[in-house]
Coordinates of C-alpha atoms and ligand atoms in Angstrom, one line a residue:
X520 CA -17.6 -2.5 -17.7
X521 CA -18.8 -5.9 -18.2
X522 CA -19.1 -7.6 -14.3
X523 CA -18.2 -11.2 -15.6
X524 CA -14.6 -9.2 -16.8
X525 CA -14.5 -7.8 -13.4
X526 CA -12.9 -9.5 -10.1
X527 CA -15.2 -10.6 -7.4
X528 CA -12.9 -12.1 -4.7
X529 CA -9.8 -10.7 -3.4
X530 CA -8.9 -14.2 -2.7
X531 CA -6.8 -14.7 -6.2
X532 CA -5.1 -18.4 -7.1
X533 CA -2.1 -16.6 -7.3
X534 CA 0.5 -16.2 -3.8
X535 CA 0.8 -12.3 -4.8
X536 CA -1.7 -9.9 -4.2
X537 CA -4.3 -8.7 -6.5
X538 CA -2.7 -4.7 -6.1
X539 CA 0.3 -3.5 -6.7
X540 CA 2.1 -0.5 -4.5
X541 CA 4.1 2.3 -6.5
X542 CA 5.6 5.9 -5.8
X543 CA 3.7 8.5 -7.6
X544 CA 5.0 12.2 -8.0
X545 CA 1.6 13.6 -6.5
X546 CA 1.3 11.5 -3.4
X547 CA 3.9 9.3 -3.1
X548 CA 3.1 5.4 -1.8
X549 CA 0.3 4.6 -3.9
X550 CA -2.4 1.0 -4.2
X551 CA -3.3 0.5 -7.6
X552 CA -5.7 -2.9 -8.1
X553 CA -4.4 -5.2 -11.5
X554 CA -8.0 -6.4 -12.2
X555 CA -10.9 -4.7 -12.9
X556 CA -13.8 -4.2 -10.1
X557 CA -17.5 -4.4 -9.9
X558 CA -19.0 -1.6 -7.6
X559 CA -19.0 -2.7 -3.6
X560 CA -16.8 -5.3 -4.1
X561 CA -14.1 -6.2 -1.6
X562 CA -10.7 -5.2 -2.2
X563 CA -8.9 -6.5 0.3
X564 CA -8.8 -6.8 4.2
X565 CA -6.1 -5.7 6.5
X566 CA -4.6 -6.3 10.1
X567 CA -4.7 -3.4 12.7
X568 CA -0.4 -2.8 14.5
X569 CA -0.9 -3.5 18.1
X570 CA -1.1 0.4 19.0
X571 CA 1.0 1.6 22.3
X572 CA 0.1 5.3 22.6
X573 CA 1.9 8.1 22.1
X574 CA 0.2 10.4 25.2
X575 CA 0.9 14.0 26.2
X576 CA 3.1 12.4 28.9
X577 CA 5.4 10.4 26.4
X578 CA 5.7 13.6 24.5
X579 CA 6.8 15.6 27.4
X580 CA 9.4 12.3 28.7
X581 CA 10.8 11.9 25.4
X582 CA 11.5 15.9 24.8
X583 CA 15.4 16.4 24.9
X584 CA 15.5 19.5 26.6
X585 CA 12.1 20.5 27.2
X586 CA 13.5 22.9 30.0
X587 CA 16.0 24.0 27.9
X588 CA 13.7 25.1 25.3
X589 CA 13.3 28.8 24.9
X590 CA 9.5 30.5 25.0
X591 CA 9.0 29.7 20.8
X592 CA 10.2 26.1 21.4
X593 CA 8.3 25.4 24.3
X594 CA 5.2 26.8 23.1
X595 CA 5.8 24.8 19.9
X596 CA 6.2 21.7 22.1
X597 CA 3.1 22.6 24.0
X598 CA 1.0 23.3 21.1
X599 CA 2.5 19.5 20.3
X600 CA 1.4 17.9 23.4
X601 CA -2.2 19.5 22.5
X602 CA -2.5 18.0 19.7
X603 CA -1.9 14.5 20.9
X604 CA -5.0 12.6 21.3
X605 CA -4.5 9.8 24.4
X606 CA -4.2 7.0 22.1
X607 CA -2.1 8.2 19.5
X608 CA -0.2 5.3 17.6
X609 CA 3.4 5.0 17.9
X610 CA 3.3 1.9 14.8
X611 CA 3.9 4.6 12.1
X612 CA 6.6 5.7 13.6
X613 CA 8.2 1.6 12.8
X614 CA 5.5 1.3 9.5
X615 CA 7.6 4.9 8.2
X616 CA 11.1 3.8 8.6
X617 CA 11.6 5.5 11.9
X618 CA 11.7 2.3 14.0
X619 CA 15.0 4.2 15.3
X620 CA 13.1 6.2 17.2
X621 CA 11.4 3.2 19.4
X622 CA 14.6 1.9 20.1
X623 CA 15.7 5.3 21.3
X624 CA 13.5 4.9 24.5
X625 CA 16.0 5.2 26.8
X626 CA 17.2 8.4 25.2
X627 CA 15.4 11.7 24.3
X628 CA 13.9 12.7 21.0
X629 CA 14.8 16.3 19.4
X630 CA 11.6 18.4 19.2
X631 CA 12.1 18.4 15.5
X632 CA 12.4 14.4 15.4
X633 CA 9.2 14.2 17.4
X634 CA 7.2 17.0 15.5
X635 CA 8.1 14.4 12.1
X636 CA 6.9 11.3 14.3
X637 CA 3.6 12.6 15.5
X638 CA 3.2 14.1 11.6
X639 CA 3.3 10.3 10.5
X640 CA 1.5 9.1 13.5
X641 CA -1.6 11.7 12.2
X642 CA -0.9 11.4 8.6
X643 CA -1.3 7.5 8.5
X644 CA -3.6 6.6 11.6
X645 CA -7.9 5.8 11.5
X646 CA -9.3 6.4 14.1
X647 CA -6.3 8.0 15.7
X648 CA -5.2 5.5 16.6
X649 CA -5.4 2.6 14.0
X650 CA -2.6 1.8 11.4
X651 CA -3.2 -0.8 8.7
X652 CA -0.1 -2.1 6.8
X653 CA -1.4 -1.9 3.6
X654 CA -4.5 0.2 4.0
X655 CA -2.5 3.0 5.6
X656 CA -1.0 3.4 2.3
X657 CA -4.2 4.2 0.5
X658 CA -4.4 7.6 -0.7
X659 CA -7.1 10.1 -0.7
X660 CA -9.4 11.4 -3.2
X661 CA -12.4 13.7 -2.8
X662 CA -14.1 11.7 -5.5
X663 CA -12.9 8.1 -3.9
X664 CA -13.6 5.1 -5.5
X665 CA -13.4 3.0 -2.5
X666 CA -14.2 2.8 1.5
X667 CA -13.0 2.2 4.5
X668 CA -15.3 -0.3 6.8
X669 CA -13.6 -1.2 10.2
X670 CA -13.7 -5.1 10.9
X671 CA -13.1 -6.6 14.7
X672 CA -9.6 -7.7 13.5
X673 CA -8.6 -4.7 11.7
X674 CA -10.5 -3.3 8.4
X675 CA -11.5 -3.9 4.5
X676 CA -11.3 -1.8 1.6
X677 CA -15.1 -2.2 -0.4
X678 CA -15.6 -0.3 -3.9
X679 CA -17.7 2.3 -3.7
X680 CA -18.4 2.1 -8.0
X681 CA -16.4 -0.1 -10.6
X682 CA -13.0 0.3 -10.7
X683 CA -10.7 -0.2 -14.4
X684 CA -7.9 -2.7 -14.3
X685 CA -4.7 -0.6 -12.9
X686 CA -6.8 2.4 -11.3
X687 CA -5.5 3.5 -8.4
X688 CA -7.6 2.8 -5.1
X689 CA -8.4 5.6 -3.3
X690 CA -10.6 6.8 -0.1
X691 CA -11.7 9.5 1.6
X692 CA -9.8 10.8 5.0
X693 CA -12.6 13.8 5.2
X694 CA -15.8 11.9 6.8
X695 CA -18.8 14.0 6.4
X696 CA -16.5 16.7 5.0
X697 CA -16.2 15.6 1.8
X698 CA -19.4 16.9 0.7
X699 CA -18.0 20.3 1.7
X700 CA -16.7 23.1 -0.6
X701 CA -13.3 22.5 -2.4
X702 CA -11.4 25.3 0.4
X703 CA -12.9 23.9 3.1
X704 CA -12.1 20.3 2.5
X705 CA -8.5 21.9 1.3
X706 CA -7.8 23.3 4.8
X707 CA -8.7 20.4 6.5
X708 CA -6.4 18.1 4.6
X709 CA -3.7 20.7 5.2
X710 CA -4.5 21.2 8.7
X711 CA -5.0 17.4 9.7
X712 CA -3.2 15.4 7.0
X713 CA -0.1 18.2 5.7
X714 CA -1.4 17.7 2.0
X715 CA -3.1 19.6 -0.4
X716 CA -5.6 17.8 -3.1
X717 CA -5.1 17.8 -6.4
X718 CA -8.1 15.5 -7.2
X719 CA -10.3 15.6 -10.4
X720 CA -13.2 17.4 -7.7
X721 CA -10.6 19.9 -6.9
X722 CA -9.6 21.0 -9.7
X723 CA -13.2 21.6 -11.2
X724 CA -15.6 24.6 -10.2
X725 CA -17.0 23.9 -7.1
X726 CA -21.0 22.8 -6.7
X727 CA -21.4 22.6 -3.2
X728 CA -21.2 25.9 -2.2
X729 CA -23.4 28.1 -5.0
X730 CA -25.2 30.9 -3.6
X731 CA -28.0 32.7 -4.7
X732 CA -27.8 35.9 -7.2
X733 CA -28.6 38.6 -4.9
X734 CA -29.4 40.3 -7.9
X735 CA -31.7 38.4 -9.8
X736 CA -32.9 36.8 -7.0
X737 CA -36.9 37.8 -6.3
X738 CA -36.4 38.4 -2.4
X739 CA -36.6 41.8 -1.6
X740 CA -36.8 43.1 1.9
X741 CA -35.9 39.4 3.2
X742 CA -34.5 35.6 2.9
X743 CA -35.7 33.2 0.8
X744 CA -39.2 31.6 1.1
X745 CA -39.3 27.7 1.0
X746 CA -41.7 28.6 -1.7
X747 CA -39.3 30.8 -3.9
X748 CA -36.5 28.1 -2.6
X749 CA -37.7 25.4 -4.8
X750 CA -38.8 27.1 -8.4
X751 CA -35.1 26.0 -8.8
X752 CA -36.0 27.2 -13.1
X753 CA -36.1 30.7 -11.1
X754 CA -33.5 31.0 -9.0
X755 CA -30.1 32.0 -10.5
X756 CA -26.6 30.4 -8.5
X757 CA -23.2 31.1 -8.6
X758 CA -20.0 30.8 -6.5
X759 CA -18.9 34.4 -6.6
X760 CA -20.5 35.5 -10.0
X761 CA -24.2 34.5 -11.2
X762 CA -24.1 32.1 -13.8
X763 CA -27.1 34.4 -15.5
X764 CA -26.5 38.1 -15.2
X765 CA -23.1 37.7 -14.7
X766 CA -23.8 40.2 -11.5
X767 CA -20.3 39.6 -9.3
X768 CA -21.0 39.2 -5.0
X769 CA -20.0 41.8 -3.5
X770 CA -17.4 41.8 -1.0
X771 CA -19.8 42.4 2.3
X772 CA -22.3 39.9 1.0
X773 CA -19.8 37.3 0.4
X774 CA -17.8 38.1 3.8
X775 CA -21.7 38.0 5.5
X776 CA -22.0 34.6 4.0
X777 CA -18.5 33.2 4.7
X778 CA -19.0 33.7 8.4
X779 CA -21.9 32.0 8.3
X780 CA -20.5 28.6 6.6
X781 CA -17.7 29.0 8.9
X782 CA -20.4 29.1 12.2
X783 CA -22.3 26.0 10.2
X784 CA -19.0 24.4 9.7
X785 CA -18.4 25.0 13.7
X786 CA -21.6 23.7 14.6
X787 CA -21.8 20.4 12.6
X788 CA -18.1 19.7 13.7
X789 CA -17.9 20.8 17.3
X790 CA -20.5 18.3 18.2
X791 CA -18.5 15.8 20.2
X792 CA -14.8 15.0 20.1
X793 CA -15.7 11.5 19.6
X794 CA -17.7 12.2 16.2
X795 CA -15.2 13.9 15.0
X796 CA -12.6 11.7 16.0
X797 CA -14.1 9.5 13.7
X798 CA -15.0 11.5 11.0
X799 CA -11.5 12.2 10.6
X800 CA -10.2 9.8 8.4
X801 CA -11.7 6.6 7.1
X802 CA -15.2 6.7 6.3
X803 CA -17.4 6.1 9.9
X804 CA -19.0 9.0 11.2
X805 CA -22.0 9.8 12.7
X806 CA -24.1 12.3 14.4
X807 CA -24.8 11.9 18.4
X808 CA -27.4 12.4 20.5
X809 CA -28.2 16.3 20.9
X810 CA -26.2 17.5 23.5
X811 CA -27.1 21.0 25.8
X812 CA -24.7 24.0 24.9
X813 CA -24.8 27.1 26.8
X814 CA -25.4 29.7 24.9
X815 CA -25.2 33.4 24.9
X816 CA -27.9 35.9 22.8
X817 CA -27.4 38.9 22.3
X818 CA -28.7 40.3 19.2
X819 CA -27.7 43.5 16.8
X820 CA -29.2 44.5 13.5
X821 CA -27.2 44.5 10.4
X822 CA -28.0 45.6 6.8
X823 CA -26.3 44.2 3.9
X824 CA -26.7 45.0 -0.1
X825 CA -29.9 43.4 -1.9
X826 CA -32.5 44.9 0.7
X827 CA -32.0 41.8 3.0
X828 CA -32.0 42.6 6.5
X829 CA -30.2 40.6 8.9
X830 CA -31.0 40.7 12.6
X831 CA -28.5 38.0 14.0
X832 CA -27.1 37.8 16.9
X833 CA -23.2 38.4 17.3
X834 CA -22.8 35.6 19.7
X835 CA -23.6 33.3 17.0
X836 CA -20.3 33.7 15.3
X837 CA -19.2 32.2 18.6
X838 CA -21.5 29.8 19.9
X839 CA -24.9 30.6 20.1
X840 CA -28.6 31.3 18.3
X841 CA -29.1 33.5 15.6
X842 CA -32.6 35.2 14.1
X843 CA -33.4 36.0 11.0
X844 CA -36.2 38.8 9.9
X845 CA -37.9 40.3 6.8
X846 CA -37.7 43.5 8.5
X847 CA -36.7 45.5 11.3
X848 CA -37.9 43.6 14.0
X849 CA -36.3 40.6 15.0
X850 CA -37.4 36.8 15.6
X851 CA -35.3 34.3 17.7
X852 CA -36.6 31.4 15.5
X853 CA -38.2 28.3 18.0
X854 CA -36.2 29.3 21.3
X855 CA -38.3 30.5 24.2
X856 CA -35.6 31.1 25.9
X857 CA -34.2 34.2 24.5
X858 CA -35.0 37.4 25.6
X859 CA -37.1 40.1 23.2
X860 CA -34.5 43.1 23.9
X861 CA -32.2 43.6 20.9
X862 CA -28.7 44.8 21.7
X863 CA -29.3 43.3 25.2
X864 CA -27.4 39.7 26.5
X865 CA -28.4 36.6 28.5
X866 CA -27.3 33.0 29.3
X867 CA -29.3 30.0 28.2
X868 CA -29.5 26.9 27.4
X869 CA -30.6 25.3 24.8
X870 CA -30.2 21.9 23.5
X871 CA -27.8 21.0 20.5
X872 CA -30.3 20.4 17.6
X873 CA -32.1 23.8 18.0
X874 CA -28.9 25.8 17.7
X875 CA -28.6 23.4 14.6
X876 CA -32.4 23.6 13.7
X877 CA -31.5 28.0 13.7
X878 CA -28.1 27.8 12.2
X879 CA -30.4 25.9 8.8
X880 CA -32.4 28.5 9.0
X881 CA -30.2 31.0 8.5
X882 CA -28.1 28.4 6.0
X883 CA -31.5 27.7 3.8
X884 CA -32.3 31.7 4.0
X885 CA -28.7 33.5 2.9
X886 CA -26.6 30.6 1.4
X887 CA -29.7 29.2 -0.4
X888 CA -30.3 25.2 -1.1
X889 CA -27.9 24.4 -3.3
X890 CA -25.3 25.3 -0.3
X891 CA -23.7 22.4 1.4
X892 CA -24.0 24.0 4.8
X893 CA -27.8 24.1 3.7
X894 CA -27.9 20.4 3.1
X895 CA -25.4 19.3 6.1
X896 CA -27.5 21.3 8.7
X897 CA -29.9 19.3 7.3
X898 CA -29.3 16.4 7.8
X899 CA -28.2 16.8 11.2
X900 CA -32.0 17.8 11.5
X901 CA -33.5 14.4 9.8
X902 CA -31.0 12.9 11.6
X903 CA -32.0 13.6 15.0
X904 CA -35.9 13.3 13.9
X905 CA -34.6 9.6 13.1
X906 CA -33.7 9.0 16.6
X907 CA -36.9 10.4 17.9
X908 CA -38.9 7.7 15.3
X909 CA -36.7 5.0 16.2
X910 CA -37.7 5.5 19.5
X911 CA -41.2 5.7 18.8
X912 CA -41.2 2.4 16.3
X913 CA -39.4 0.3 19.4
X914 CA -42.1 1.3 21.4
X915 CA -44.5 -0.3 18.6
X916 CA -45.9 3.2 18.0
X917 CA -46.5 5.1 14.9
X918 CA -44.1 8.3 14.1
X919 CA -46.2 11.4 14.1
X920 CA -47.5 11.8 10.1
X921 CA -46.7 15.8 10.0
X922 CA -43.4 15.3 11.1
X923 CA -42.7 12.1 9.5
X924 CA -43.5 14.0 6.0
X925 CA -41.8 17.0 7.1
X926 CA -38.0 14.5 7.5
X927 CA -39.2 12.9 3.8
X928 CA -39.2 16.7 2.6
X929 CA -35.9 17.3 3.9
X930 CA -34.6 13.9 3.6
X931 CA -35.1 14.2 -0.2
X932 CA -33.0 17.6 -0.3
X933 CA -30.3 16.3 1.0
X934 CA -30.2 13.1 -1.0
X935 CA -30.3 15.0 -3.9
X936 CA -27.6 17.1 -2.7
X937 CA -25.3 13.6 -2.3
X938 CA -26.4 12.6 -5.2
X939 CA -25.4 16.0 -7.3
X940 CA -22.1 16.5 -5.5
X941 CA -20.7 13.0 -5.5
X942 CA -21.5 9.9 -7.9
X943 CA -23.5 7.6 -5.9
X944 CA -23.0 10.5 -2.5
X945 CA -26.8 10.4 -2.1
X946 CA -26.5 6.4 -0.1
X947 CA -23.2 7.3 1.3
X948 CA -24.8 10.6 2.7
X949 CA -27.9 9.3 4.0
X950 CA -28.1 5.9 3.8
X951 CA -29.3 5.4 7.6
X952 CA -32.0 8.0 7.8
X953 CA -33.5 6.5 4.4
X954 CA -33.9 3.3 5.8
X955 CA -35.6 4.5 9.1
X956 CA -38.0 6.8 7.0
X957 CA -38.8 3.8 5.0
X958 CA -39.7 2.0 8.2
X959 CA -41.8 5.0 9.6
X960 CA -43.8 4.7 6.2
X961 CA -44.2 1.0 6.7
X962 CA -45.6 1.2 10.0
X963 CA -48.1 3.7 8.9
X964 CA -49.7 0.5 7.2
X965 CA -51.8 2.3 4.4
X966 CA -51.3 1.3 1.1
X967 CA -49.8 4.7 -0.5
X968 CA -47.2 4.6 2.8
X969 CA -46.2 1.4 2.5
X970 CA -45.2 2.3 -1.1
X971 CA -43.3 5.2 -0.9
X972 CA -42.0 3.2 2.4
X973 CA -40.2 0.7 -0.5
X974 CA -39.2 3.4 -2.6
X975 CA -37.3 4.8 0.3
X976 CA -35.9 1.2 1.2
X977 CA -34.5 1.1 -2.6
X978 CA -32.7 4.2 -2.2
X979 CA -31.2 2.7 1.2
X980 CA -30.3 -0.6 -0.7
X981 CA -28.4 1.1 -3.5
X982 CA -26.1 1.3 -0.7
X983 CA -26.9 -1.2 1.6
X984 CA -26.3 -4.3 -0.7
X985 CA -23.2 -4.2 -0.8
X986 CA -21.7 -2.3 1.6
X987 CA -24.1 -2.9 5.0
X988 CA -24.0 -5.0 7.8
X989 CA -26.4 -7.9 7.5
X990 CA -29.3 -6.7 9.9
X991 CA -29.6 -3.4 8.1
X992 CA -29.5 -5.4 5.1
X993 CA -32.4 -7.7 6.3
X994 CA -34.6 -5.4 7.5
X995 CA -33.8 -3.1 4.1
X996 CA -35.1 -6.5 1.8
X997 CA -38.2 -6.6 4.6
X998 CA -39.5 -3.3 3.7
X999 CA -38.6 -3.6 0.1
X1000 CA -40.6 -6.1 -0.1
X1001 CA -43.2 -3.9 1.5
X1002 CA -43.5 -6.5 4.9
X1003 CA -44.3 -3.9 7.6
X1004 CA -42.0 -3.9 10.4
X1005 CA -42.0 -5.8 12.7
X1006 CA -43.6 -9.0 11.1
X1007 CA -41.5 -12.3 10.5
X1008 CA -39.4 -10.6 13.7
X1009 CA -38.5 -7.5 11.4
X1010 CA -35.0 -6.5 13.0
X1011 CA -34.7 -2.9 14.4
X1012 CA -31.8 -1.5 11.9
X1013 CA -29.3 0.3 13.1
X1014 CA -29.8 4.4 12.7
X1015 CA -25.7 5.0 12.7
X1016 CA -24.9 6.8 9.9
X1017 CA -21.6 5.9 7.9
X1018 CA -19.6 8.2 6.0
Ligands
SAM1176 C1 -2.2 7.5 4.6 S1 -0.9 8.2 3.8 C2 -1.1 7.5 2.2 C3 0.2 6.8 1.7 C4 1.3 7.8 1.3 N1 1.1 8.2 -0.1 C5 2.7 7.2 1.5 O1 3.5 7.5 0.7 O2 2.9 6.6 2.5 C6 -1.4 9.9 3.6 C7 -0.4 10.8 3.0 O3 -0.3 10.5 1.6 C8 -0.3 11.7 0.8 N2 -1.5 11.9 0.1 C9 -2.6 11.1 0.2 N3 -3.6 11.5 -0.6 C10 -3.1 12.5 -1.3 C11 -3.6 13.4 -2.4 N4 -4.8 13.2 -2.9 N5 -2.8 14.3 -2.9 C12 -1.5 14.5 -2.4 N6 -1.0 13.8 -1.4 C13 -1.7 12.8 -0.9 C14 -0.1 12.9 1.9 O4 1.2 13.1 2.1 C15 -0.8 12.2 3.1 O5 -0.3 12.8 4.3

């Protein structure tokens, strides 16, 4: 598509908008754009509804006969009032056609009236708690074409590629979730947003989640070797079937390897409420600070088909660390902590990003690299190294070279992960940590650095350029350049990572 064809501004001559809004069968209220688009272009900005909140307590006043309720009903209601976030919006209720119910507020609601508001209030709120009068309408896709970027006033729609004259405009509501398998991002969708996807992505054979053949793998007697890992020309991958020898999973290998996604999928989401507030709909995420978890080892020996043996701990299908072993002995991979008796149980503590750093292990070893639990884990890893350099670089020092190299490593995993699962997903991803490796390289100050530091800062700027805030996008032309940091007043950029 020729950009000269395509619309830059959403500010056309004419008084109506540049998109129209029709019913489709699939997913009814629908934004389609009447021009054509150039990638990260803005499509239009919206307003944010004033938001009074729908709390537990409102719930519980506006219940007709909460007391009247037999056990089902009241646990129904309670299971309600759980659900509620504080600030819950009561605009969709008015933005839906149910603007009766506001006016009602001197009567009660029927549990079954209430159950449909709060569905609309979840179904069309960011944030939780944000409506948007026209955004709100914008369904979702697992291949979007556009994203959602919160302003002060309320938020904008941006392109994420070029988008044809009449194509309908769509987002993501999954956050980091969208680079997860097509059943996982299913059951969230169901579970969060009452939909299933019918998307182009999910109705095509899934990538993100291809495992290694178990039978033509070379990894007898244990997990994978970074070493083997990588001969990707080697390594045969398939979902439940390998796309070589045709050799189908077994059930216990692929029930072994579920649980494990599933404790991943735990880990990376559980983090904080607030991250995955946000991750929830719209496209701002973000990974916190490591947090302390208590956690519980014990540890029992397991053998599964292939030869591989599995020491892991049971606790870690609830909330704790996990070893992995070549043999019959056991390792509890980087945590001091845990005690050298197998079968045995203790409490520790250990912070957030080793549980993570153990869970990868485990990820990179059974579900291979191709997995997205494998590249998620990941990057929670060379995420939380990128807080530690950002530290380091505000200080005016150097990051560590071993471990800066060891983040690049992994760093260029996981963009190549983004990159293969989703058009363009490689910026989106990992925009954030790209930019700060490219920083650590520039600081380093020797010549080879300080190039690889710009190739780094182009892979960041692919996103950046149109779709970052201007200090990220200063400090990305700085190092693209190949200025070091900090001269000309180099801006710090941000390390929050968008999704
Ligand atoms: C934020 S609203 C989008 C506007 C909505 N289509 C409407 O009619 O108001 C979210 C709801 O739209 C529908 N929806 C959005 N994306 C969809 C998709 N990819 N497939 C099916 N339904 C979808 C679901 O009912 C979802 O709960």
């Amino acid at each position: 598509m020729s950009s000269s064809l395509c619309h830059t501004s959403t500010s056309s001559s004419s008084s109506s908008p540049p998109y129209v809004q029709k019913t489709t069968p699939k997913s009814g209220e629908s934004l389609f754009y009447t021009f054509p688009l150039s990638a990260h272009t803005e499509i239009l900005s919206d307003s944010t509804f004033p938001t009074p909140s729908i709390t537990s307590d409102w719930v519980y006043d506006y219940c007709a006969s909460y007391e009247e309720c037999d056990e089902d009903e009241q646990s129904l209601w309670n299971d309600l009032c759980m659900s509620i976030p504080d600030s819950h919006s009561l605009i969709p209720l008015i933005t839906s056609g149910c603007s009766n119910y506001i006016t009602k507020t001197s009567s009660y609601l029927e549990l079954e009236e209430l159950v449909t508001a709060v569905k609309i209030a979840r179904c069309n709120s960011f944030s939780d708690r944000n409506i948007h009068p026209v955004v709100s309408r914008v369904n979702h896709s697992c291949l979007p074409n556009a994203i959602y970027l919160p302003t002060t006033m309320g938020c904008k729609l941006k392109t994420l590629r070029e988008v044809e004259a009449g194509e309908e405009i769509t987002i993501s509501y999954l956050g980091i979730n969208v680079f997860t398998s097509n059943g996982v991002r299913n059951s969230r969708l169901l579970e969060e947003k009452f939909f299933t996807c019918m998307c182009r992505r999910c109705s095509t054979p899934p990538i993100e989640n291809r495992i290694p053949c178990e039978k033509c793998h070379p990894r007898e007697g244990g997990g994978l070797t970074e070493e083997v890992e990588f001969e990707e020309g080697e390594v045969c991958y398939g979902v439940v079937m390998c796309e070589k020898c045709g050799e189908v999973f077994g059930k216990e290998s692929l029930e072994l390897r579920r649980k494990i996604e599933e404790r991943a999928g735990k880990a990376l989401n559980d983090e904080g409420e607030e991250t995955s507030h946000r991750a929830k709909q719209g496209c701002v995420g973000g990974l916190k600070e490591p947090t302390s978890l208590r956690l519980v080892v014990g540890t029992e020996l397991k053998r599964i088909n292939g030869g591989l043996t599995l020491a892991f701990s049971q606790s870690f299908f609830d909330h704790s660390a996990i070893s992995v072993t070549a043999s019959n002995s056991y390792v509890t991979a980087g945590n001091s902590y845990a005690p050298k008796t197998p079968l045995g149980s203790t409490i520790v503590t250990i912070r957030y990003i080793d549980v993570i750093r153990e869970i990868h292990e485990v990820c990179s070893q059974i579900l291979g690299p191709r997995h997205y639990s494998t590249a998620l884990t990941s990057l929670t890893i060379v995420d939380s190294m990128c807080h530690d350099f950002n530290r380091v670089m505000i200080l005016g020092e150097k990051c560590d070279d071993l471990e800066l190299a060891e983040c690049i490593d992994s760093l260029g995993r996981v963009w190549n992960f983004g990159e293969g699962v989703m058009e363009g997903g490689g910026g989106l991803l990992c925009y954030g940590q790209c930019l700060t490796v490219a920083r650590g390289l520039s600081v380093m100050g020797d010549e080879k650095s300080v190039h690889f530091g710009k190739v780094w800062a182009e892979r960041a700027w692919g996103f950046l350029e149109g779709l970052g805030e201007e200090g990220e996008r200063k400090v990305c032309m700085k190092l693209m350049e190949g200025k070091v940091e900090g001269e000309e007043g180099g801006e710090k950029p941000s390390k929050k990572m968008k999704i």
